[in-house]
mmCIF file of C-alpha atoms in Angstrom:
data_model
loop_
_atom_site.group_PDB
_atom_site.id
_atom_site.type_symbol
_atom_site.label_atom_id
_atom_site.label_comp_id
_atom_site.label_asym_id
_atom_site.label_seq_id
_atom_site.Cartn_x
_atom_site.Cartn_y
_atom_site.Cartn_z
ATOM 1 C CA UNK O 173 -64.562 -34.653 -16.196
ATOM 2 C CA UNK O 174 -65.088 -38.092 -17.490
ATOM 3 C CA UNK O 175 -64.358 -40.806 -15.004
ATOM 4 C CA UNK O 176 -60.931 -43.270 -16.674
ATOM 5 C CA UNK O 177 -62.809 -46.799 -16.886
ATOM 6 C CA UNK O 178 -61.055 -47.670 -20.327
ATOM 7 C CA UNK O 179 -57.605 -49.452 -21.283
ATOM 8 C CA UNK O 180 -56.037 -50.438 -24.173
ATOM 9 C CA UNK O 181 -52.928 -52.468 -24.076
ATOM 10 C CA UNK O 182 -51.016 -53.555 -27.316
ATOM 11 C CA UNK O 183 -49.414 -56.107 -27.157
ATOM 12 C CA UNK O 184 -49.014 -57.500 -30.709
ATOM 13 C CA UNK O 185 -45.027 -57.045 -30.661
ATOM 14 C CA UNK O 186 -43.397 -60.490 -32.041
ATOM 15 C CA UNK O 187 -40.730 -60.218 -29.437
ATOM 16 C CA UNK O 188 -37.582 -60.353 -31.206
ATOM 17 C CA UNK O 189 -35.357 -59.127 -28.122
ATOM 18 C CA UNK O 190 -36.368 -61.968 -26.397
ATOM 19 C CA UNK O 191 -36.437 -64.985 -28.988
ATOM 20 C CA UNK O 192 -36.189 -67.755 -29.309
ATOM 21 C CA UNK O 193 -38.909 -67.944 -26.388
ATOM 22 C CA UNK O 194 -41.301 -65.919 -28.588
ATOM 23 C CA UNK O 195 -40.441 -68.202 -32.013
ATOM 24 C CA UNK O 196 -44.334 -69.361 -31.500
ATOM 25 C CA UNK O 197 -45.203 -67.654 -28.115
ATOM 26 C CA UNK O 198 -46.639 -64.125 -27.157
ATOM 27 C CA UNK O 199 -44.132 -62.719 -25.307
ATOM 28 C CA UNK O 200 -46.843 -61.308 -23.212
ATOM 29 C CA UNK O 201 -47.316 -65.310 -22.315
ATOM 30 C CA UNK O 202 -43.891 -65.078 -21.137
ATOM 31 C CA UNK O 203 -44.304 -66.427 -17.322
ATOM 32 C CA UNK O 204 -43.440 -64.809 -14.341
ATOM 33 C CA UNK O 205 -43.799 -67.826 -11.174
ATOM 34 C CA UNK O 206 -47.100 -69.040 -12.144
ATOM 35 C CA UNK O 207 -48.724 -65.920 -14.846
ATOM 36 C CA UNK O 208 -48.092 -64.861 -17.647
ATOM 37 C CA UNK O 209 -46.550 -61.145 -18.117
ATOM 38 C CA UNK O 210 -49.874 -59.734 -19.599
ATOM 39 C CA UNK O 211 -52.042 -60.868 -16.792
ATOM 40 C CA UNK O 212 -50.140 -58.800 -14.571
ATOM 41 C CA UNK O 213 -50.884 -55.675 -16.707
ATOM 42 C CA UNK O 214 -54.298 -56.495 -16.838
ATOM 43 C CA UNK O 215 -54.599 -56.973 -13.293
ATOM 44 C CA UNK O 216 -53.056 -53.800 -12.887
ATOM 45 C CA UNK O 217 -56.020 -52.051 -14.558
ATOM 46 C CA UNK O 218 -58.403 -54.056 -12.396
ATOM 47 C CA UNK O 219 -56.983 -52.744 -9.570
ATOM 48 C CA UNK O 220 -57.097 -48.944 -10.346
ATOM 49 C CA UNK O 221 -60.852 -49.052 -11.276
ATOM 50 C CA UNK O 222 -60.433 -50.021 -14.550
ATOM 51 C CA UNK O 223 -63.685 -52.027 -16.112
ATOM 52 C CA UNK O 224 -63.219 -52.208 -19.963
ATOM 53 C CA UNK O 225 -60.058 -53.805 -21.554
ATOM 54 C CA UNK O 226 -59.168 -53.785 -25.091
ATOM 55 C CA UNK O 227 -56.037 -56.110 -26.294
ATOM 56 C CA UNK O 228 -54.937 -55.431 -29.469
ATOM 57 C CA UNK O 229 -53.257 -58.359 -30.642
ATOM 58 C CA UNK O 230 -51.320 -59.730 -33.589
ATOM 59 C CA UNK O 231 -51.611 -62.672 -35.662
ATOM 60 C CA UNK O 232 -51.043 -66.347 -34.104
ATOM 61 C CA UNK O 233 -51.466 -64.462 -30.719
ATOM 62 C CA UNK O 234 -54.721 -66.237 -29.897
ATOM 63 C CA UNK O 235 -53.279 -68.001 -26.933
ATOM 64 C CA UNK O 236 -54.208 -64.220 -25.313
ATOM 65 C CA UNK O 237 -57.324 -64.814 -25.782
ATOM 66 C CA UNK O 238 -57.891 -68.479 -24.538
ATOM 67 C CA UNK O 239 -55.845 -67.695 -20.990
ATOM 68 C CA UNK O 240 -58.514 -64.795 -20.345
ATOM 69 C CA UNK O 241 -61.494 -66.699 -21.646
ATOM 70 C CA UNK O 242 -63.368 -69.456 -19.568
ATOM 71 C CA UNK O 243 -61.841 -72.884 -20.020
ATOM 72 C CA UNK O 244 -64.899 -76.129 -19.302
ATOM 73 C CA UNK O 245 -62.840 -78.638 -19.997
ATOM 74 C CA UNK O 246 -60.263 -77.394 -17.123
ATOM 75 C CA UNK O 247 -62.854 -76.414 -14.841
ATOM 76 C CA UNK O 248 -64.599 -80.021 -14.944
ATOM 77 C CA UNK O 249 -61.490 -81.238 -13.729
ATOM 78 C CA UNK O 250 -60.753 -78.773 -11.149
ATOM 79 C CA UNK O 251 -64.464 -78.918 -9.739
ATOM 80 C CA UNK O 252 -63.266 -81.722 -7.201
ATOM 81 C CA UNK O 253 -62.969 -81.395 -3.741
ATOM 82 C CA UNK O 254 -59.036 -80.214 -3.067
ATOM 83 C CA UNK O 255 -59.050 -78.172 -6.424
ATOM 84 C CA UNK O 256 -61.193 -74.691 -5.052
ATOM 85 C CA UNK O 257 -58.454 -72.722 -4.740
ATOM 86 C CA UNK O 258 -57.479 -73.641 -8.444
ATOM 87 C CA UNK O 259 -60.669 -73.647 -9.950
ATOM 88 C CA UNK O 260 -61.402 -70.072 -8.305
ATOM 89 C CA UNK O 261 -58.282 -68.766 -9.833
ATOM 90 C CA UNK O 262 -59.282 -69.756 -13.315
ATOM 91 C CA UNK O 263 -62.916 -68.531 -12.917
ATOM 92 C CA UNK O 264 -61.416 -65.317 -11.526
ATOM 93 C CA UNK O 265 -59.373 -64.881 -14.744
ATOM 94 C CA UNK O 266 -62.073 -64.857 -16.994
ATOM 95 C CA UNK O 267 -64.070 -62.338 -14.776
ATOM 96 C CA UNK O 268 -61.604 -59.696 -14.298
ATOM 97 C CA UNK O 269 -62.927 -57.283 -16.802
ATOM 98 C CA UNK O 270 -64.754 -56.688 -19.951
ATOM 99 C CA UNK O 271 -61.633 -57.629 -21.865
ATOM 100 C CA UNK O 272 -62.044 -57.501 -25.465
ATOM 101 C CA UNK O 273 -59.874 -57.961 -28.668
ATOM 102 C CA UNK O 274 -58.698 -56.475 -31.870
ATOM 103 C CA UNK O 275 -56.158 -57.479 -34.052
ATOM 104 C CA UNK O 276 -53.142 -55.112 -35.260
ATOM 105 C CA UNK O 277 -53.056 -56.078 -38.998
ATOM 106 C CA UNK O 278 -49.611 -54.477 -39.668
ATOM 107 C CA UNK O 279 -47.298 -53.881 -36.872
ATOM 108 C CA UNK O 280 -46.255 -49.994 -37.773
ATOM 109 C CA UNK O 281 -45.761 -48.667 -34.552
ATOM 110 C CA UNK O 282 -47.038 -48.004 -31.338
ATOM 111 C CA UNK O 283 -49.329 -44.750 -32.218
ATOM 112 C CA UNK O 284 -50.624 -47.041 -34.936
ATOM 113 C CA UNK O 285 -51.943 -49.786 -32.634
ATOM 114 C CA UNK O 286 -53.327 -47.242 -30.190
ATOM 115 C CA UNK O 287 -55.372 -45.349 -33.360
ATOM 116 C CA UNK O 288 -56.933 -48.676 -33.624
ATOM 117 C CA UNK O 289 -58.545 -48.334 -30.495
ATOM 118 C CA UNK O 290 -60.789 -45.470 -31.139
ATOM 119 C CA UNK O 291 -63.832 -46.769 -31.540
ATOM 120 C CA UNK O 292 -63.835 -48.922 -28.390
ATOM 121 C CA UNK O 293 -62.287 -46.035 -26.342
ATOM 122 C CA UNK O 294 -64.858 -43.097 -27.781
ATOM 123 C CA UNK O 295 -64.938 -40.051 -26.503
ATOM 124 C CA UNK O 296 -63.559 -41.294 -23.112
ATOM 125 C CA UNK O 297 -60.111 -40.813 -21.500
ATOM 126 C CA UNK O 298 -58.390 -43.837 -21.570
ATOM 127 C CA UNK O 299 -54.651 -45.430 -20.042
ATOM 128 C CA UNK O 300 -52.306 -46.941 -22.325
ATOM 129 C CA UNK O 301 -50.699 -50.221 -21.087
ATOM 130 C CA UNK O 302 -47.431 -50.826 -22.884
ATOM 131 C CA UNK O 303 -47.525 -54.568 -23.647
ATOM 132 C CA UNK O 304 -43.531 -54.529 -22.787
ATOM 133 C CA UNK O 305 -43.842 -53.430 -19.401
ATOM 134 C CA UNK O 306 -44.642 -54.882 -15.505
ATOM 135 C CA UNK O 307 -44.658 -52.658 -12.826
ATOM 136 C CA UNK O 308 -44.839 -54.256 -9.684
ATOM 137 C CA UNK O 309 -46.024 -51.911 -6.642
ATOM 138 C CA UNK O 310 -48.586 -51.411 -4.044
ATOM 139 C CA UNK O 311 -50.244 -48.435 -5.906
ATOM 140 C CA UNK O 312 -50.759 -49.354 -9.280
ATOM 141 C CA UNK O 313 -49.337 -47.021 -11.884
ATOM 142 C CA UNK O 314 -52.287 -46.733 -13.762
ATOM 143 C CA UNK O 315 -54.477 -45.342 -10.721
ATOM 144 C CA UNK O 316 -51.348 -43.062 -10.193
ATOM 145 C CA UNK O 317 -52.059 -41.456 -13.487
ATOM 146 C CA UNK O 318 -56.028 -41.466 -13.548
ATOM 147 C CA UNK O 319 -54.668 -39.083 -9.823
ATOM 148 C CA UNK O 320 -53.091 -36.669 -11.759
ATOM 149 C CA UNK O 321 -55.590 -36.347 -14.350
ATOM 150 C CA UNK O 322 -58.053 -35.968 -12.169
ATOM 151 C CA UNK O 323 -56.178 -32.984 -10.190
ATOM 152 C CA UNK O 324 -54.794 -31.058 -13.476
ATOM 153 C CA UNK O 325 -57.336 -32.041 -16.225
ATOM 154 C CA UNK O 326 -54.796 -33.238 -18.812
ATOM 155 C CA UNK O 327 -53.010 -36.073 -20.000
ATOM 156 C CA UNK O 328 -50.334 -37.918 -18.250
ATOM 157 C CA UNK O 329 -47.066 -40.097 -18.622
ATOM 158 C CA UNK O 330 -45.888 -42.580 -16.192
ATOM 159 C CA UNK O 331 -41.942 -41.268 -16.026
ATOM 160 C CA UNK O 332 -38.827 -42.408 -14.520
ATOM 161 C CA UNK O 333 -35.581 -41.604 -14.422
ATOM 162 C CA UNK O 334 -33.344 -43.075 -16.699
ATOM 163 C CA UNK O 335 -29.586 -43.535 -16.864
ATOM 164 C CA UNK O 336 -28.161 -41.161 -19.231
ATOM 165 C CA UNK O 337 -26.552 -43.127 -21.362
ATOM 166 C CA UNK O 338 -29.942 -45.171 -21.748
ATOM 167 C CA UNK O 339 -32.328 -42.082 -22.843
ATOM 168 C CA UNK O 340 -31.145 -43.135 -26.447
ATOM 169 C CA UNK O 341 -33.112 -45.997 -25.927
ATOM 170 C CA UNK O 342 -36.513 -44.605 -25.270
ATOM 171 C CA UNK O 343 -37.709 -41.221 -24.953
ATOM 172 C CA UNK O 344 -37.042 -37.524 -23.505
ATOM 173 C CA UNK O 345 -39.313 -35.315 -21.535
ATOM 174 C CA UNK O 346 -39.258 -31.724 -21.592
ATOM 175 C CA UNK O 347 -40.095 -30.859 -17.749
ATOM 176 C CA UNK O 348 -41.312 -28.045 -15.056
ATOM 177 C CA UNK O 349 -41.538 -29.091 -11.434
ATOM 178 C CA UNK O 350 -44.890 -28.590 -10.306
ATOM 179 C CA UNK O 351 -44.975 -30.288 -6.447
ATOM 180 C CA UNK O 352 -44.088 -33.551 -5.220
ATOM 181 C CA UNK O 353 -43.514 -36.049 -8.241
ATOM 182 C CA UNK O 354 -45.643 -34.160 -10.986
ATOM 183 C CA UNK O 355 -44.061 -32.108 -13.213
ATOM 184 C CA UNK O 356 -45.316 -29.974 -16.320
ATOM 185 C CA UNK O 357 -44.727 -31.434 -20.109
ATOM 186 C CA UNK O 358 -44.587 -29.222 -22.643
ATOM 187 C CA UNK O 359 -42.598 -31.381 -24.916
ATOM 188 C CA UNK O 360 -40.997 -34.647 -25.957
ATOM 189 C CA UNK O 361 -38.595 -36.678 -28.355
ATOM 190 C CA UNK O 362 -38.217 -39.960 -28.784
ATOM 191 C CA UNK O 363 -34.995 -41.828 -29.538
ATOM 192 C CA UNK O 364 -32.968 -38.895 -29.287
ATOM 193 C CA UNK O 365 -29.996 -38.635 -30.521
ATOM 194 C CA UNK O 366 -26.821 -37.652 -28.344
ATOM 195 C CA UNK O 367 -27.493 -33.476 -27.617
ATOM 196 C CA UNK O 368 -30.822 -33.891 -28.138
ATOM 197 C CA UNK O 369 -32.186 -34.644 -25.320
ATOM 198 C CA UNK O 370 -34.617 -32.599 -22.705
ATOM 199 C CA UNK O 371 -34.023 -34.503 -19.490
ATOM 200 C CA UNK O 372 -33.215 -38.258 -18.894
ATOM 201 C CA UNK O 373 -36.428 -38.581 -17.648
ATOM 202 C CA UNK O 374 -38.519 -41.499 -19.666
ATOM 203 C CA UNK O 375 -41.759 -42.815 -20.398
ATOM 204 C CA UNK O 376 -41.481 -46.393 -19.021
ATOM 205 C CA UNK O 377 -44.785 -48.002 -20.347
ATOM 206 C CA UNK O 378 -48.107 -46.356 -18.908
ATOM 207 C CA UNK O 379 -49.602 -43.101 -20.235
ATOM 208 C CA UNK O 380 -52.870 -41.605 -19.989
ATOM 209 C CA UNK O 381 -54.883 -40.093 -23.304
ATOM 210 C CA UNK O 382 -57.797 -38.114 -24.188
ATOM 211 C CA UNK O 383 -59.453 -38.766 -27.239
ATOM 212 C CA UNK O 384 -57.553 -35.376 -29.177
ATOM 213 C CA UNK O 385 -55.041 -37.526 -29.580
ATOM 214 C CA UNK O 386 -56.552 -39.862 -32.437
ATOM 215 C CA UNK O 387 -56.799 -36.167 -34.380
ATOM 216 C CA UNK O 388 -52.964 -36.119 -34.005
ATOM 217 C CA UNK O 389 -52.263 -39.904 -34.664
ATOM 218 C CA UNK O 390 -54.442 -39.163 -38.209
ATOM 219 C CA UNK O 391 -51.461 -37.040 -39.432
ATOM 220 C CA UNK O 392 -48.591 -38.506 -37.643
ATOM 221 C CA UNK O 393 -45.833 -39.348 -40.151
ATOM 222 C CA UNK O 394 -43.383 -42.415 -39.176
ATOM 223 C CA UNK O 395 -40.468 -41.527 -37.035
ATOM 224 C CA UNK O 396 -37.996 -43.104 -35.147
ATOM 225 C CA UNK O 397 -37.443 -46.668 -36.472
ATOM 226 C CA UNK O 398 -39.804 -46.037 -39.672
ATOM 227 C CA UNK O 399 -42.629 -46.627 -36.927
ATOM 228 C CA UNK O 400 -45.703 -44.432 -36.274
ATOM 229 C CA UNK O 401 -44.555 -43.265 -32.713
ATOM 230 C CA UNK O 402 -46.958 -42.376 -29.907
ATOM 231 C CA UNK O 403 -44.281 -40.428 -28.626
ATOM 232 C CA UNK O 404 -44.529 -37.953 -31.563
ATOM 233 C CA UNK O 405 -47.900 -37.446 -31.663
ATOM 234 C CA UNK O 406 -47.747 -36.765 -27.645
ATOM 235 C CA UNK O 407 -45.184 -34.291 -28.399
ATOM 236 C CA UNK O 408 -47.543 -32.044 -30.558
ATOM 237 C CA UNK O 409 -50.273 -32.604 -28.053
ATOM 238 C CA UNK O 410 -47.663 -31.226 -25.453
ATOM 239 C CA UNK O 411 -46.513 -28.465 -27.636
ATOM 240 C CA UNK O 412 -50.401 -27.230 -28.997
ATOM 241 C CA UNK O 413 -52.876 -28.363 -26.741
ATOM 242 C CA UNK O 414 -51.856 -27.312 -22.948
ATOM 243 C CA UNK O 415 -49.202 -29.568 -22.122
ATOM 244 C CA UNK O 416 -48.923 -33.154 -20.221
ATOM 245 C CA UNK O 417 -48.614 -34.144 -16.361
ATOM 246 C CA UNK O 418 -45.503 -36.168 -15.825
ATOM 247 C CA UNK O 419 -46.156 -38.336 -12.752
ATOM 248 C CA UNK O 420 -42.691 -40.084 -11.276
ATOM 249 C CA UNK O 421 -44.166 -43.023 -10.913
ATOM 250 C CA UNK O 422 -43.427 -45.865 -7.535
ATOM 251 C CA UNK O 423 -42.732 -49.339 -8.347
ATOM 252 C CA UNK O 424 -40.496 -51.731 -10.178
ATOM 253 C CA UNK O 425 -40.133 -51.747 -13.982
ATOM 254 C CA UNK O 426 -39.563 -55.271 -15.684
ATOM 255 C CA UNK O 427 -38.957 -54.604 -18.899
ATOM 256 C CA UNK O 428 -40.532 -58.058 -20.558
ATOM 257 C CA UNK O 429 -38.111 -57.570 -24.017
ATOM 258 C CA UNK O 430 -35.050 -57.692 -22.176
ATOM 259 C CA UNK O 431 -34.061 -61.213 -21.518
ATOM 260 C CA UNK O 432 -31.885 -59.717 -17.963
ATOM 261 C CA UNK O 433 -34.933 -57.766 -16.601
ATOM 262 C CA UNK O 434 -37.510 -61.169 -17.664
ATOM 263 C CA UNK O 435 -35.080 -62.998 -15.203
ATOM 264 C CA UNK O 436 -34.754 -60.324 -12.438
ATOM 265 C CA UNK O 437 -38.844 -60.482 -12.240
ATOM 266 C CA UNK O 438 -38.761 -63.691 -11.905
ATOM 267 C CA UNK O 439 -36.517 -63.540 -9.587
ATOM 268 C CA UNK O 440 -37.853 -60.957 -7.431
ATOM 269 C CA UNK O 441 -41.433 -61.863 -7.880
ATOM 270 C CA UNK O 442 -40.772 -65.461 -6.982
ATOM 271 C CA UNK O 443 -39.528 -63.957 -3.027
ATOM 272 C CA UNK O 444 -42.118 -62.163 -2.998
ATOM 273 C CA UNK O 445 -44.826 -64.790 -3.980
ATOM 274 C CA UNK O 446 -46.599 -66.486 -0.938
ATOM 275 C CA UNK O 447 -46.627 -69.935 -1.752
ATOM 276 C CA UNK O 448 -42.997 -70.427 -2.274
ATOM 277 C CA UNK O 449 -41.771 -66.808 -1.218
ATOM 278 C CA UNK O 450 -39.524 -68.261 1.972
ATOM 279 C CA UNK O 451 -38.684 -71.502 0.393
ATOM 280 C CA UNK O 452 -36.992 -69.652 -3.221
ATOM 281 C CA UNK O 453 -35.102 -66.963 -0.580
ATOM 282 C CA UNK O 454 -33.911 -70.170 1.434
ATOM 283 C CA UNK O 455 -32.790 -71.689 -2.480
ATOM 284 C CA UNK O 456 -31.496 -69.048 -3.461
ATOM 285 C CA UNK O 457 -28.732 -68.500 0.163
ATOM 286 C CA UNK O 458 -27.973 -72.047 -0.380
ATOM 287 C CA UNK O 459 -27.098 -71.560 -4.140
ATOM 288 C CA UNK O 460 -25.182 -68.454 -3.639
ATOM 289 C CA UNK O 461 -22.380 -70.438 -1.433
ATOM 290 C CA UNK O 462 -21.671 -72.279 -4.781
ATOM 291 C CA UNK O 463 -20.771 -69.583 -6.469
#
């Protein structure tokens, strides 16, 4: 079995839930304290071994590129004494991988920007960073996933569960308890409509492939939302080729095209962070007695 050292994470979505923030921004720029959304997905894959990082990016989305390249100008100015800590940062951002970048010349769907990752992913297993989606935890979602692949040998799906009346809103997993929170997959739908639904347990943004799945995406028709869904061409993986692991993932889902869930991570980030942590929680008690 290969060892997961690969990542792809499109993120050439134009943001429309969330304008008009993303009129002539990324919404993977979108900041949460003091970094941007993507850097956080990015740094998620750093942390669970990942070493090679493709973006795949849309047009006018080359401010990506420049946050996670080296900066000279900046650094000359933050090579004084008092500026280390800053100037380490920066350096650090540029160094966190072998990120590289492709562009996403039509935005058709999700299984059409992962298909364009096939030559830089190979014959290698790789983990599929939804652009849309933080997840904030201790163990990062992505080594949660390269875990189950490693103990059953197949592709996985970073699942929660969803509200009922939400599965409409992303997809459906067709489940068997296997022990703990792993569970068999033996199919899926996406955007189901009302009676069509396995389970309301969801794919919420991180997913782990083998390179079979490009010989699916080849023939994968447009589905939900005239779109070329990854969901679908997981489905026939899940229905022909030995089914998926479902891992119930830990950690906190920000949702970074829903204007609520953008604030809430802010929010909740912010107390967490340790330069201002205390201060924003002593803010925020104060505030609340207005209210």
């Amino acid at each position: 079995m290969k060892k997961v050292t690969k990542a792809v994470i499109p993120a050439a979505g134009l943001g429309t839930r969330v304008l008009p923030a993303t009129k002539a921004m990324p919404k993977g720029m979108l900041p949460i304290v003091d970094k941007p959304a993507i850097q956080y997905l990015v740094e998620e894959a750093v942390r669970s071994g990942i070493t090679d990082i493709l973006i795949i990016l849309g047009r006018n989305q080359s401010i990506i590129e420049d946050h996670f390249d080296r900066s000279p100008e900046l650094e000359e100015k933050l090579a004084k004494p008092g500026k280390e800590k800053a100037l380490e940062e920066c350096l650090g951002i540029a160094n966190m991988a072998n990120i590289l970048f492709v562009r996403q010349k039509q935005t058709l769907g999700l299984g059409h920007a992962v298909n364009t990752a096939k030559a830089f992913t190979g014959d290698d297993p790789f983990v599929v960073i939804y652009g849309d989606d933080v997840i904030w935890g201790e163990d990062p979602v992505c080594a949660q996933l390269i875990r189950a692949y490693e103990e059953f040998g197949r592709p996985a799906a970073g699942v929660s569960a969803v509200p009922w009346e939400d599965v409409s809103r992303y997809c459906s997993l067709k489940t068997t308890p296997i022990h703990d929170n792993y569970f068999f997959v033996d199919d899926m739908i996406e955007k189901p409509k009302k009676g069509q639904e396995f389970s309301n347990y969801s794919i919420l943004g991180r997913v782990l492939l083998t390179p079979e799945i490009y010989d699916i995406l080849a023939h994968t028709k447009p589905g939900a939302g005239g779109e070329i869904q990854l969901t679908d061409a997981m489905a026939e993986y899940a229905r022909t080729r030995g089914g998926m692991t479902a891992v119930e993932f830990t950690g906190k889902h920000y949702d970074m095209g829903n204007k609520l869930k953008v604030v809430e991570a802010q929010v909740e980030l912010a107390l967490q962070h340790p330069e201002i942590g205390e201060e924003f929680r002593a803010y925020l008690k104060e505030f609340c007695k207005t209210l």
